[in-house]
C-alpha positions as a printed NumPy array, in Angstrom:
array([[-68.757, 121.939,  75.694],
       [-66.524, 120.75 ,  78.475],
       [-62.937, 121.901,  78.741],
       [-61.602, 118.55 ,  77.498],
       [-63.686, 118.868,  74.34 ],
       [-62.406, 122.374,  73.721],
       [-58.804, 121.295,  74.235],
       [-59.258, 118.332,  71.913],
       [-60.743, 120.554,  69.2  ],
       [-57.804, 122.954,  69.245],
       [-55.364, 120.048,  69.288],
       [-56.966, 118.748,  66.105],
       [-56.853, 122.263,  64.668],
       [-53.092, 122.204,  65.179],
       [-52.953, 118.994,  63.138],
       [-54.972, 120.724,  60.429],
       [-52.534, 123.646,  60.36 ],
       [-49.667, 121.2  ,  59.925],
       [-51.463, 119.501,  57.04 ],
       [-51.971, 122.842,  55.306],
       [-48.269, 123.603,  55.74 ],
       [-47.181, 120.2  ,  54.435],
       [-49.629, 119.697,  51.58 ],
       [-50.056, 123.258,  50.28 ],
       [-53.568, 122.421,  49.105],
       [-55.374, 124.389,  46.417],
       [-57.606, 125.832,  49.149],
       [-54.549, 127.074,  51.036],
       [-52.942, 128.498,  47.891],
       [-56.134, 130.402,  47.081],
       [-56.37 , 131.761,  50.622],
       [-52.772, 133.005,  50.41 ],
       [-53.34 , 134.688,  47.047],
       [-56.492, 136.452,  48.223],
       [-54.816, 137.563,  51.457],
       [-51.835, 138.934,  49.542],
       [-54.116, 140.897,  47.194],
       [-55.718, 142.586,  50.205],
       [-52.482, 143.095,  52.096],
       [-49.194, 142.881,  50.206],
       [-47.302, 142.277,  53.45 ],
       [-49.104, 138.919,  53.784],
       [-46.952, 136.734,  51.561],
       [-47.589, 133.008,  51.368],
       [-44.29 , 132.418,  53.155],
       [-45.387, 134.523,  56.123],
       [-48.854, 133.002,  56.301],
       [-47.273, 129.56 ,  56.152],
       [-44.848, 130.489,  58.934],
       [-47.715, 131.635,  61.162],
       [-49.661, 128.41 ,  60.647],
       [-46.589, 126.263,  61.238],
       [-45.711, 128.128,  64.44 ],
       [-49.229, 127.572,  65.759],
       [-49.256, 123.917,  64.693],
       [-46.317, 123.313,  67.051],
       [-48.207, 124.809,  70.009],
       [-51.663, 123.386,  69.385],
       [-51.501, 119.888,  70.807],
       [-53.174, 118.376,  73.856],
       [-49.965, 118.23 ,  75.907],
       [-48.998, 121.875,  75.329],
       [-52.522, 123.173,  75.865],
       [-52.977, 121.165,  79.064],
       [-49.624, 122.406,  80.355],
       [-50.616, 125.993,  79.524],
       [-53.926, 125.716,  81.361],
       [-52.64 , 123.7  ,  84.331],
       [-52.218, 126.826,  86.46 ],
       [-55.864, 127.88 ,  86.109],
       [-59.171, 126.652,  87.509],
       [-60.761, 125.71 ,  84.194],
       [-63.284, 123.113,  85.391],
       [-65.325, 125.29 ,  87.734],
       [-68.694, 126.891,  86.887],
       [-68.297, 129.373,  84.037],
       [-70.797, 132.004,  83.03 ],
       [-70.546, 132.386,  79.281],
       [-69.881, 136.01 ,  78.351],
       [-69.58 , 137.784,  75.035],
       [-66.021, 139.018,  74.529],
       [-65.413, 141.644,  71.863],
       [-61.96 , 141.434,  70.295],
       [-60.476, 144.128,  68.066],
       [-57.672, 142.596,  66.048],
       [-54.651, 144.352,  64.622],
       [-53.763, 143.593,  61.007],
       [-49.992, 143.927,  61.064],
       [-48.984, 140.256,  60.67 ],
       [-50.846, 137.068,  59.671],
       [-52.855, 135.376,  62.427],
       [-51.95 , 138.114,  64.901],
       [-55.342, 137.832,  66.611],
       [-55.447, 134.059,  66.881],
       [-54.17 , 133.846,  70.463],
       [-57.04 , 136.053,  71.637],
       [-59.557, 133.905,  69.761],
       [-58.057, 130.779,  71.272],
       [-58.064, 132.274,  74.767],
       [-61.688, 133.428,  74.574],
       [-62.982, 130.085,  73.291],
       [-60.824, 127.838,  75.476],
       [-62.072, 129.737,  78.543],
       [-65.687, 129.006,  77.572],
       [-66.831, 132.395,  76.28 ],
       [-68.295, 133.697,  73.034],
       [-65.913, 135.373,  70.624],
       [-66.982, 138.494,  68.711],
       [-64.159, 139.577,  66.435],
       [-63.627, 142.826,  64.58 ],
       [-60.868, 142.317,  62.044],
       [-58.717, 144.937,  60.375],
       [-59.999, 145.755,  56.878],
       [-56.854, 144.391,  55.217],
       [-56.843, 141.211,  57.313],
       [-60.374, 139.82 ,  57.268],
       [-59.776, 136.437,  55.628],
       [-57.438, 134.384,  57.805],
       [-59.376, 134.164,  61.087],
       [-62.71 , 133.438,  59.32 ],
       [-60.879, 130.676,  57.438],
       [-59.532, 129.301,  60.734],
       [-63.075, 129.464,  62.116],
       [-64.351, 127.307,  59.265],
       [-61.699, 124.686,  60.08 ],
       [-62.462, 124.789,  63.806],
       [-66.244, 124.516,  63.447],
       [-65.828, 121.617,  61.045],
       [-63.789, 119.862,  63.75 ],
       [-66.151, 120.866,  66.579],
       [-69.598, 122.161,  65.518],
       [-70.211, 123.232,  69.117],
       [-68.131, 126.347,  68.412],
       [-70.427, 127.491,  65.59 ],
       [-72.681, 129.708,  67.688],
       [-69.748, 130.933,  69.799],
       [-67.841, 132.712,  67.019],
       [-68.913, 135.741,  65.022],
       [-67.254, 138.582,  63.129],
       [-68.703, 142.087,  63.005],
       [-67.932, 145.478,  61.475],
       [-68.614, 147.268,  64.766],
       [-68.711, 146.014,  68.345],
       [-72.065, 146.804,  69.943],
       [-73.011, 144.054,  72.406],
       [-70.248, 142.728,  74.648],
       [-69.456, 142.02 ,  78.292],
       [-65.701, 142.626,  78.007],
       [-63.225, 143.771,  75.391],
       [-59.699, 142.942,  74.232],
       [-58.417, 145.602,  71.84 ],
       [-55.052, 145.763,  70.112],
       [-53.823, 148.857,  68.316],
       [-51.286, 151.644,  68.484],
       [-50.811, 154.362,  71.089],
       [-53.29 , 156.666,  69.348],
       [-56.064, 154.085,  68.998],
       [-55.489, 152.976,  72.59 ],
       [-56.671, 156.368,  73.832],
       [-59.889, 155.932,  71.862],
       [-60.311, 152.375,  73.124],
       [-59.811, 153.459,  76.744],
       [-62.52 , 156.087,  76.353],
       [-64.987, 153.911,  74.473],
       [-64.562, 150.66 ,  76.412],
       [-63.565, 152.09 ,  79.782],
       [-66.788, 151.073,  81.522],
       [-66.454, 147.333,  80.86 ],
       [-63.645, 144.93 ,  81.788],
       [-60.954, 145.337,  79.165],
       [-57.423, 144.735,  77.984],
       [-56.088, 147.58 ,  75.856],
       [-52.764, 147.   ,  74.104],
       [-50.458, 149.732,  72.805],
       [-47.303, 149.946,  70.706],
       [-44.537, 147.594,  71.764],
       [-41.469, 146.149,  70.074],
       [-38.873, 143.474,  70.606],
       [-35.275, 144.303,  71.47 ],
       [-32.065, 142.322,  71.164],
       [-28.984, 142.167,  73.352],
       [-25.617, 141.685,  71.653],
       [-22.8  , 140.638,  73.97 ],
       [-19.97 , 140.485,  71.432],
       [-19.638, 136.702,  71.818],
       [-22.148, 135.776,  69.112],
       [-21.428, 133.206,  66.403],
       [-22.451, 133.565,  62.73 ],
       [-25.383, 131.231,  63.454],
       [-26.491, 133.477,  66.326],
       [-26.692, 136.475,  64.009],
       [-28.483, 134.423,  61.389],
       [-31.069, 133.561,  64.047],
       [-31.28 , 137.196,  65.078],
       [-32.024, 137.942,  61.438],
       [-35.201, 135.867,  61.761],
       [-36.309, 138.076,  64.66 ],
       [-35.627, 141.221,  62.625],
       [-36.939, 140.269,  59.175],
       [-39.769, 137.782,  59.791],
       [-43.027, 139.444,  58.676],
       [-40.795, 142.247,  57.311],
       [-40.342, 143.554,  60.837],
       [-43.991, 144.544,  61.277],
       [-44.813, 142.467,  64.358],
       [-44.743, 143.716,  67.939],
       [-42.229, 140.948,  68.701],
       [-39.908, 141.847,  65.835],
       [-36.571, 143.295,  66.903],
       [-36.558, 147.041,  66.278],
       [-33.572, 147.861,  68.506],
       [-30.375, 146.185,  69.654],
       [-28.112, 146.979,  72.588],
       [-24.405, 146.596,  71.823],
       [-21.192, 146.971,  73.87 ],
       [-19.202, 150.175,  73.573],
       [-16.956, 150.263,  70.483],
       [-18.849, 147.359,  68.914],
       [-17.892, 146.408,  65.33 ],
       [-21.015, 145.595,  63.278],
       [-19.131, 143.551,  60.657],
       [-20.213, 140.155,  62.035],
       [-23.772, 141.393,  62.527],
       [-24.119, 142.452,  58.895],
       [-22.523, 139.256,  57.632],
       [-24.96 , 137.17 ,  59.672],
       [-28.145, 138.959,  58.662],
       [-27.206, 139.178,  54.964],
       [-28.871, 135.782,  54.594],
       [-32.175, 137.674,  54.52 ],
       [-31.375, 139.799,  51.481],
       [-34.415, 138.353,  49.709],
       [-36.453, 141.129,  51.365],
       [-35.023, 143.247,  48.544],
       [-37.52 , 141.501,  46.244],
       [-40.447, 142.984,  48.173],
       [-41.312, 146.376,  46.696],
       [-43.141, 147.785,  49.721],
       [-40.286, 146.863,  52.031],
       [-37.724, 148.471,  49.73 ],
       [-39.878, 151.575,  49.355],
       [-39.619, 151.958,  53.128],
       [-35.886, 151.324,  52.99 ],
       [-35.376, 153.977,  50.287],
       [-37.509, 156.523,  52.139],
       [-35.743, 156.063,  55.477],
       [-32.35 , 156.056,  53.786],
       [-33.17 , 159.38 ,  52.124],
       [-34.523, 160.938,  55.334],
       [-31.403, 160.073,  57.32 ],
       [-29.2  , 161.465,  54.563],
       [-31.193, 164.704,  54.467],
       [-30.978, 165.084,  58.239],
       [-27.278, 164.205,  58.133],
       [-27.731, 161.459,  60.72 ],
       [-24.887, 158.899,  60.607],
       [-25.96 , 155.34 ,  59.85 ],
       [-24.744, 151.99 ,  58.559],
       [-26.425, 149.936,  55.845],
       [-26.055, 146.786,  53.769],
       [-28.457, 147.811,  50.968],
       [-31.603, 146.467,  52.659],
       [-31.243, 147.265,  56.384],
       [-30.313, 150.525,  58.08 ],
       [-28.948, 150.698,  61.613],
       [-28.278, 153.917,  63.463],
       [-27.8  , 155.033,  67.034],
       [-31.057, 156.1  ,  68.655],
       [-32.473, 155.854,  72.184],
       [-35.972, 155.12 ,  70.907],
       [-37.11 , 151.499,  71.031],
       [-39.537, 151.503,  68.115],
       [-38.024, 151.982,  64.668],
       [-39.457, 152.338,  61.139],
       [-39.622, 149.422,  58.708],
       [-36.175, 148.503,  57.316],
       [-34.472, 150.303,  60.228],
       [-33.04 , 148.95 ,  63.477],
       [-31.94 , 151.329,  66.207],
       [-28.968, 150.573,  68.403],
       [-27.759, 151.854,  71.747],
       [-24.433, 151.256,  73.458],
       [-23.899, 150.007,  76.999],
       [-20.729, 150.09 ,  79.127],
       [-21.457, 147.087,  81.337],
       [-24.11 , 144.648,  82.528],
       [-25.567, 146.998,  85.112],
       [-26.067, 149.794,  82.593],
       [-27.63 , 147.323,  80.153],
       [-30.012, 145.943,  82.769],
       [-31.025, 149.447,  83.853],
       [-31.766, 150.468,  80.246],
       [-33.903, 147.403,  79.642],
       [-35.847, 147.732,  82.891],
       [-36.477, 151.41 ,  82.156],
       [-37.982, 150.523,  78.772],
       [-40.322, 147.827,  80.101],
       [-43.523, 149.617,  79.038],
       [-42.365, 149.729,  75.4  ],
       [-40.725, 146.29 ,  75.15 ],
       [-42.656, 143.18 ,  74.146],
       [-39.786, 140.704,  74.425],
       [-35.993, 140.515,  74.712],
       [-33.806, 138.193,  72.636],
       [-30.352, 137.321,  73.954],
       [-27.833, 134.487,  74.054],
       [-26.624, 135.641,  77.481],
       [-29.613, 136.429,  79.698],
       [-29.587, 139.903,  81.234],
       [-30.432, 140.053,  84.948],
       [-33.588, 142.143,  85.079],
       [-35.781, 143.343,  87.938],
       [-38.869, 144.161,  85.872],
       [-41.379, 141.685,  84.443],
       [-39.274, 141.631,  81.294],
       [-37.277, 138.879,  83.002],
       [-40.168, 136.575,  82.054],
       [-40.044, 137.657,  78.408],
       [-36.453, 136.785,  77.488],
       [-36.059, 134.28 ,  74.643],
       [-33.205, 132.981,  72.511],
       [-32.178, 134.481,  69.187],
       [-34.557, 133.245,  66.481],
       [-37.514, 132.61 ,  68.814],
       [-39.151, 136.031,  69.002],
       [-41.845, 135.162,  66.45 ],
       [-42.577, 131.708,  67.874],
       [-44.144, 132.573,  71.238],
       [-45.413, 129.87 ,  73.56 ],
       [-49.042, 129.74 ,  74.637],
       [-48.236, 131.513,  77.91 ],
       [-46.265, 134.339,  76.235],
       [-49.003, 136.904,  76.673],
       [-48.914, 140.164,  74.725],
       [-47.796, 143.075,  76.932],
       [-47.317, 140.571,  79.768],
       [-51.048, 140.666,  80.59 ],
       [-52.459, 137.217,  81.449],
       [-55.379, 136.917,  79.025],
       [-56.742, 133.682,  80.484],
       [-56.801, 135.022,  84.027],
       [-58.591, 138.123,  82.762],
       [-61.208, 136.033,  80.919],
       [-61.818, 133.786,  83.909],
       [-62.472, 136.849,  86.057],
       [-65.012, 138.475,  83.744]])
């Protein structure tokens, strides 16, 4: 297939995603039910959100704009790319699948055990649109034959991946989280948007906000009022089990915290926080804030802010508005590593 054919196929896939979102077909309802039975974090609402977010990005204009900075028309040697997918949020591995196929390679996916339905379903849609992809996509229980690897996991699994895949070209991703910057000038709508970044996917994504930076002597009243819109997370038993556990642990350790019955915030320098918990850290001025953010670059996936901090690190390219953390653009690469450039160099 030529690059134009591949782009056209994914553009039509975006239309298909939008149809699934709009029509809620019996096929889609069944997929959601089966996915939820395997992974109770995968609610229909969250699966629907993932498909809708991708439907906005998958169109010919957006894909062409994304790829305009690369030499996509030159001679390409087709390689087999092994991809180990995380299973933390719905469709989390789709960008890697898209990148591998759009660059002309074969995709060999290893899905997490509790997330092995969505990408095969997407594959069935894509191969129906463009049968030329049929022999370029496969899913396996164990990667054995590959020319390069993209593996996503946590800090512990990353050490294993580095050892096992170290002799082939690879991208190994570790734990990262999103952070938010509060200036004190936010409106109620701003905090409602920030609530999306915190609670979408129950906070389990690497782009979810796990920590916020606030001015000295900040009053959290407006913050709590804004995010209370998302109190429906209280209906999710696994989320509330995490809330109850973390609430009890902080009480036992006598660590001061604030809560609104479904979210805990407490002062902590760490960037990553448990489910149902958001850490916060104070800053005295813009310079101190910028220094803190730059220092945490290796642990930060993205920064949400209404007033852009002035950063020196590559985080300056990963600043988005409140409410946009879980709707990344095609060129918002995980960990800031350019996946397309990597695949074109294999």
